[in-house]
PDB file of C-alpha atoms in Angstrom:
ATOM      1  CA  MET A   6      75.284 142.024 211.680  1.00 49.00           C
ATOM      2  CA  ALA A   7      77.892 140.196 210.295  1.00 57.00           C
ATOM      3  CA  ALA A   8      79.013 139.412 206.664  1.00 63.00           C
ATOM      4  CA  ILE A   9      78.895 136.244 204.334  1.00 63.00           C
ATOM      5  CA  PHE A  10      81.207 135.378 202.129  1.00 62.00           C
ATOM      6  CA  ILE A  11      81.547 131.660 200.992  1.00 65.00           C
ATOM      7  CA  LEU A  12      84.034 131.886 197.365  1.00 61.00           C
ATOM      8  CA  ARG A  13      82.651 127.972 196.668  1.00 57.00           C
ATOM      9  CA  ASP A  14      84.346 125.023 194.194  1.00 62.00           C
ATOM     10  CA  LEU A  15      87.329 127.143 193.328  1.00 78.00           C
ATOM     11  CA  SER A  16      89.179 124.791 191.059  1.00 81.00           C
ATOM     12  CA  PHE A  17      92.893 124.730 190.213  1.00 81.00           C
ATOM     13  CA  ILE A  18      95.602 122.274 188.209  1.00 85.00           C
ATOM     14  CA  GLU A  19      98.477 119.971 189.309  1.00 85.00           C
ATOM     15  CA  ASN A  20     101.223 121.766 190.350  1.00 87.00           C
ATOM     16  CA  GLU A  21     104.639 120.383 191.243  1.00 90.00           C
ATOM     17  CA  ILE A  22     105.461 123.448 193.321  1.00 89.00           C
ATOM     18  CA  PHE A  23     102.186 124.925 194.793  1.00 86.00           C
ATOM     19  CA  ASP A  24     101.446 121.293 196.106  1.00 86.00           C
ATOM     20  CA  TRP A  25     104.938 120.923 197.392  1.00 88.00           C
ATOM     21  CA  PHE A  26     104.472 124.206 199.445  1.00 86.00           C
ATOM     22  CA  CYS A  27     100.437 122.980 200.218  1.00 83.00           C
ATOM     23  CA  SER A  28     101.394 119.730 201.845  1.00 79.00           C
ATOM     24  CA  ARG A  29     103.950 121.036 203.757  1.00 81.00           C
ATOM     25  CA  GLY A  30     101.730 124.140 205.569  1.00 77.00           C
ATOM     26  CA  ARG A  31     104.110 126.618 204.092  1.00 84.00           C
ATOM     27  CA  LEU A  32     102.364 128.272 201.441  1.00 84.00           C
ATOM     28  CA  ASP A  33     103.684 131.809 202.881  1.00 83.00           C
ATOM     29  CA  GLU A  34     108.146 130.839 201.408  1.00 90.00           C
ATOM     30  CA  ILE A  35     105.117 131.214 198.337  1.00 90.00           C
ATOM     31  CA  ASP A  36     103.695 134.456 199.185  1.00 86.00           C
ATOM     32  CA  PHE A  37     100.483 132.568 198.691  1.00 87.00           C
ATOM     33  CA  TYR A  38      98.328 134.381 199.968  1.00 84.00           C
ATOM     34  CA  ASN A  39      98.693 137.939 198.025  1.00 82.00           C
ATOM     35  CA  ASN A  40      99.669 135.807 194.761  1.00 85.00           C
ATOM     36  CA  PHE A  41      95.827 134.323 195.445  1.00 87.00           C
ATOM     37  CA  LEU A  42      94.079 136.099 197.265  1.00 85.00           C
ATOM     38  CA  LEU A  43      94.433 139.871 195.871  1.00 83.00           C
ATOM     39  CA  SER A  44      94.424 138.260 192.760  1.00 84.00           C
ATOM     40  CA  ASP A  45      91.970 139.773 189.834  1.00 82.00           C
ATOM     41  CA  LYS A  46      90.033 136.768 189.628  1.00 81.00           C
ATOM     42  CA  VAL A  47      89.428 136.356 193.132  1.00 83.00           C
ATOM     43  CA  LEU A  48      88.152 139.897 193.916  1.00 80.00           C
ATOM     44  CA  LYS A  49      86.181 140.223 190.636  1.00 79.00           C
ATOM     45  CA  THR A  50      84.500 136.912 191.976  1.00 77.00           C
ATOM     46  CA  PHE A  51      84.300 138.438 195.402  1.00 72.00           C
ATOM     47  CA  ASN A  52      82.534 141.421 194.134  1.00 74.00           C
ATOM     48  CA  ASN A  53      80.293 138.929 191.769  1.00 70.00           C
ATOM     49  CA  GLU A  54      79.174 136.714 194.441  1.00 62.00           C
ATOM     50  CA  ASN A  55      79.167 139.291 197.159  1.00 56.00           C
ATOM     51  CA  ASN A  56      74.966 140.863 197.497  1.00 55.00           C
ATOM     52  CA  SER A  57      75.802 143.787 199.027  1.00 56.00           C
ATOM     53  CA  GLU A  58      77.310 147.772 197.434  1.00 62.00           C
ATOM     54  CA  LYS A  59      80.718 147.052 199.447  1.00 62.00           C
ATOM     55  CA  ARG A  60      83.358 146.546 196.301  1.00 68.00           C
ATOM     56  CA  ALA A  61      86.385 143.882 197.158  1.00 73.00           C
ATOM     57  CA  PHE A  62      89.702 145.790 195.965  1.00 73.00           C
ATOM     58  CA  LYS A  63      93.327 144.872 198.060  1.00 71.00           C
ATOM     59  CA  ILE A  64      94.243 147.278 201.034  1.00 71.00           C
ATOM     60  CA  ASP A  65      97.859 148.110 202.322  1.00 72.00           C
ATOM     61  CA  LYS A  66      97.837 145.228 204.962  1.00 77.00           C
ATOM     62  CA  GLU A  67      98.724 141.873 203.259  1.00 76.00           C
ATOM     63  CA  PRO A  68      96.775 138.621 204.553  1.00 78.00           C
ATOM     64  CA  ASN A  69      98.164 137.026 207.390  1.00 84.00           C
ATOM     65  CA  PHE A  70      97.328 133.472 207.854  1.00 88.00           C
ATOM     66  CA  ASP A  71      98.052 130.805 210.608  1.00 89.00           C
ATOM     67  CA  THR A  72      97.960 127.490 209.490  1.00 87.00           C
ATOM     68  CA  LYS A  73      95.477 124.820 211.767  1.00 90.00           C
ATOM     69  CA  ASP A  74      94.675 120.922 212.249  1.00 88.00           C
ATOM     70  CA  GLY A  75      92.657 119.813 209.859  1.00 86.00           C
ATOM     71  CA  PHE A  76      90.521 117.958 212.485  1.00 88.00           C
ATOM     72  CA  VAL A  77      89.707 121.700 214.108  1.00 92.00           C
ATOM     73  CA  ILE A  78      87.433 122.925 211.374  1.00 91.00           C
ATOM     74  CA  ASP A  79      84.131 121.234 211.569  1.00 92.00           C
ATOM     75  CA  GLY A  80      85.130 123.074 215.678  1.00 93.00           C
ATOM     76  CA  GLU A  81      85.594 125.898 214.436  1.00 92.00           C
ATOM     77  CA  LEU A  82      82.567 126.283 212.205  1.00 90.00           C
ATOM     78  CA  ALA A  83      80.129 125.569 215.161  1.00 91.00           C
ATOM     79  CA  ALA A  84      81.344 128.303 217.270  1.00 90.00           C
ATOM     80  CA  LEU A  85      81.512 130.628 214.536  1.00 85.00           C
ATOM     81  CA  LEU A  86      77.560 129.689 214.369  1.00 85.00           C
ATOM     82  CA  PHE A  87      76.757 129.067 217.891  1.00 87.00           C
ATOM     83  CA  HIS A  88      78.899 132.610 219.624  1.00 82.00           C
ATOM     84  CA  GLY A  89      77.756 134.722 216.345  1.00 74.00           C
ATOM     85  CA  GLY A  90      79.452 137.626 216.061  1.00 66.00           C
ATOM     86  CA  ALA A  91      79.456 140.531 217.740  1.00 66.00           C
ATOM     87  CA  TYR A  92      75.891 140.727 218.826  1.00 68.00           C
ATOM     88  CA  GLY A  93      75.516 136.696 219.640  1.00 69.00           C
ATOM     89  CA  SER A  94      73.919 134.391 217.284  1.00 71.00           C
ATOM     90  CA  GLN A  95      70.567 134.662 216.099  1.00 72.00           C
ATOM     91  CA  TYR A  96      71.000 130.643 215.171  1.00 73.00           C
ATOM     92  CA  LYS A  97      68.895 128.929 218.405  1.00 79.00           C
ATOM     93  CA  LYS A  98      70.471 125.585 217.811  1.00 83.00           C
ATOM     94  CA  GLU A  99      71.777 123.356 220.925  1.00 89.00           C
ATOM     95  CA  PRO A 100      74.539 122.619 220.527  1.00 88.00           C
ATOM     96  CA  LYS A 101      75.133 119.318 219.248  1.00 93.00           C
ATOM     97  CA  GLN A 102      72.833 120.288 216.665  1.00 93.00           C
ATOM     98  CA  ILE A 103      75.541 123.528 215.448  1.00 91.00           C
ATOM     99  CA  LYS A 104      78.366 120.415 215.586  1.00 93.00           C
ATOM    100  CA  GLU A 105      76.236 118.124 213.475  1.00 94.00           C
ATOM    101  CA  LYS A 106      75.733 121.137 210.740  1.00 92.00           C
ATOM    102  CA  ALA A 107      79.119 121.880 211.204  1.00 91.00           C
ATOM    103  CA  ARG A 108      80.405 118.311 210.576  1.00 91.00           C
ATOM    104  CA  LEU A 109      77.388 117.700 207.121  1.00 92.00           C
ATOM    105  CA  PHE A 110      79.221 120.519 206.298  1.00 88.00           C
ATOM    106  CA  CYS A 111      82.771 119.807 205.481  1.00 88.00           C
ATOM    107  CA  SER A 112      81.886 116.529 204.586  1.00 88.00           C
ATOM    108  CA  GLN A 113      80.361 118.841 201.441  1.00 85.00           C
ATOM    109  CA  LEU A 114      83.754 120.057 201.884  1.00 83.00           C
ATOM    110  CA  PHE A 115      85.989 117.780 201.807  1.00 83.00           C
ATOM    111  CA  TYR A 116      84.285 114.459 202.201  1.00 80.00           C
ATOM    112  CA  GLU A 117      85.360 114.928 206.523  1.00 75.00           C
ATOM    113  CA  LYS A 118      89.188 113.327 205.069  1.00 76.00           C
ATOM    114  CA  TYR A 119      90.974 115.603 207.119  1.00 71.00           C
ATOM    115  CA  SER A 120      94.325 114.496 207.295  1.00 68.00           C
ATOM    116  CA  TYR A 121      97.084 116.407 205.756  1.00 64.00           C
ATOM    117  CA  ASP A 122      97.305 114.731 202.103  1.00 71.00           C
ATOM    118  CA  TYR A 123      93.523 116.240 201.209  1.00 83.00           C
ATOM    119  CA  VAL A 124      93.249 118.584 203.457  1.00 88.00           C
ATOM    120  CA  ARG A 125      94.783 121.691 204.673  1.00 88.00           C
ATOM    121  CA  TYR A 126      93.147 124.119 207.182  1.00 90.00           C
ATOM    122  CA  TYR A 127      94.420 128.558 207.145  1.00 90.00           C
ATOM    123  CA  THR A 128      92.575 131.191 209.103  1.00 92.00           C
ATOM    124  CA  SER A 129      92.751 135.263 209.192  1.00 91.00           C
ATOM    125  CA  SER A 130      91.404 137.018 211.594  1.00 90.00           C
ATOM    126  CA  THR A 131      93.059 140.208 209.502  1.00 88.00           C
ATOM    127  CA  ALA A 132      91.724 142.347 207.301  1.00 87.00           C
ATOM    128  CA  TRP A 133      92.797 141.992 204.527  1.00 86.00           C
ATOM    129  CA  ASN A 134      90.703 144.085 201.057  1.00 84.00           C
ATOM    130  CA  THR A 135      88.020 146.157 201.622  1.00 83.00           C
ATOM    131  CA  TRP A 136      85.176 144.043 201.721  1.00 81.00           C
ATOM    132  CA  PHE A 137      86.402 143.759 205.159  1.00 83.00           C
ATOM    133  CA  ILE A 138      84.937 146.031 207.712  1.00 81.00           C
ATOM    134  CA  ASP A 139      89.086 145.810 209.479  1.00 82.00           C
ATOM    135  CA  PHE A 140      87.380 146.049 212.982  1.00 78.00           C
ATOM    136  CA  ILE A 141      87.668 143.543 215.577  1.00 78.00           C
ATOM    137  CA  ILE A 142      85.357 140.438 213.513  1.00 81.00           C
ATOM    138  CA  ASP A 143      87.600 140.148 210.388  1.00 86.00           C
ATOM    139  CA  TYR A 144      87.731 135.722 209.777  1.00 88.00           C
ATOM    140  CA  THR A 145      88.604 134.914 207.028  1.00 90.00           C
ATOM    141  CA  TYR A 146      89.070 130.268 206.822  1.00 91.00           C
ATOM    142  CA  LEU A 147      90.923 128.855 203.901  1.00 90.00           C
ATOM    143  CA  ILE A 148      90.895 125.437 202.763  1.00 90.00           C
ATOM    144  CA  VAL A 149      92.634 123.525 200.229  1.00 88.00           C
ATOM    145  CA  CYS A 150      91.964 120.457 199.378  1.00 87.00           C
ATOM    146  CA  MET A 151      93.690 118.008 198.198  1.00 83.00           C
ATOM    147  CA  GLU A 152      91.832 115.317 196.781  1.00 81.00           C
ATOM    148  CA  THR A 153      89.227 116.888 194.646  1.00 82.00           C
ATOM    149  CA  ARG A 154      91.635 120.570 193.152  1.00 83.00           C
ATOM    150  CA  THR A 155      89.156 122.715 195.580  1.00 86.00           C
ATOM    151  CA  ILE A 156      89.779 126.396 197.312  1.00 88.00           C
ATOM    152  CA  TRP A 157      87.380 127.790 199.034  1.00 88.00           C
ATOM    153  CA  ILE A 158      87.260 131.214 201.300  1.00 88.00           C
ATOM    154  CA  LEU A 159      84.488 131.493 204.603  1.00 88.00           C
ATOM    155  CA  ALA A 160      85.040 135.686 205.072  1.00 86.00           C
ATOM    156  CA  TYR A 161      83.277 136.842 207.199  1.00 84.00           C
ATOM    157  CA  THR A 162      82.886 140.204 208.918  1.00 81.00           C
ATOM    158  CA  ASP A 163      81.028 143.361 210.739  1.00 75.00           C
ATOM    159  CA  THR A 164      78.955 145.318 208.972  1.00 68.00           C
ATOM    160  CA  ASP A 165      78.036 148.480 211.426  1.00 62.00           C
TER     161      ASP A 165
END
């Protein structure tokens, strides 16, 4: 069984340094993943939004993220819905319906403005806090919408 966490609508203010590094896909150069994801605010929000008894605390592993093109977000989310976790997906819909659901999700997040001017997309397959099982099925999608100045985190892990 998979556990899913979505941190919604974490707003941030305009910051010239962050904007410069984010717009170039170079957040790793300012240690953004450690400073942001492992901040007390994010971990507390993770714990408050999470319905399970598992708590999110910093671990020795550092977040390791790859920069991806924003145009693949809906496809990767559709693949997640279609394939599911370690035991497959219980979401039994036609691929076309799944792809449309992922497209609508992106539309609600960032109005389908996929270009780098509006959206930055990062993924990680490593556990970066204790909420994750720290096994094969640990993923985090980090979506930064520059226009609305929001950061979205979609994380999932296996629970057994």
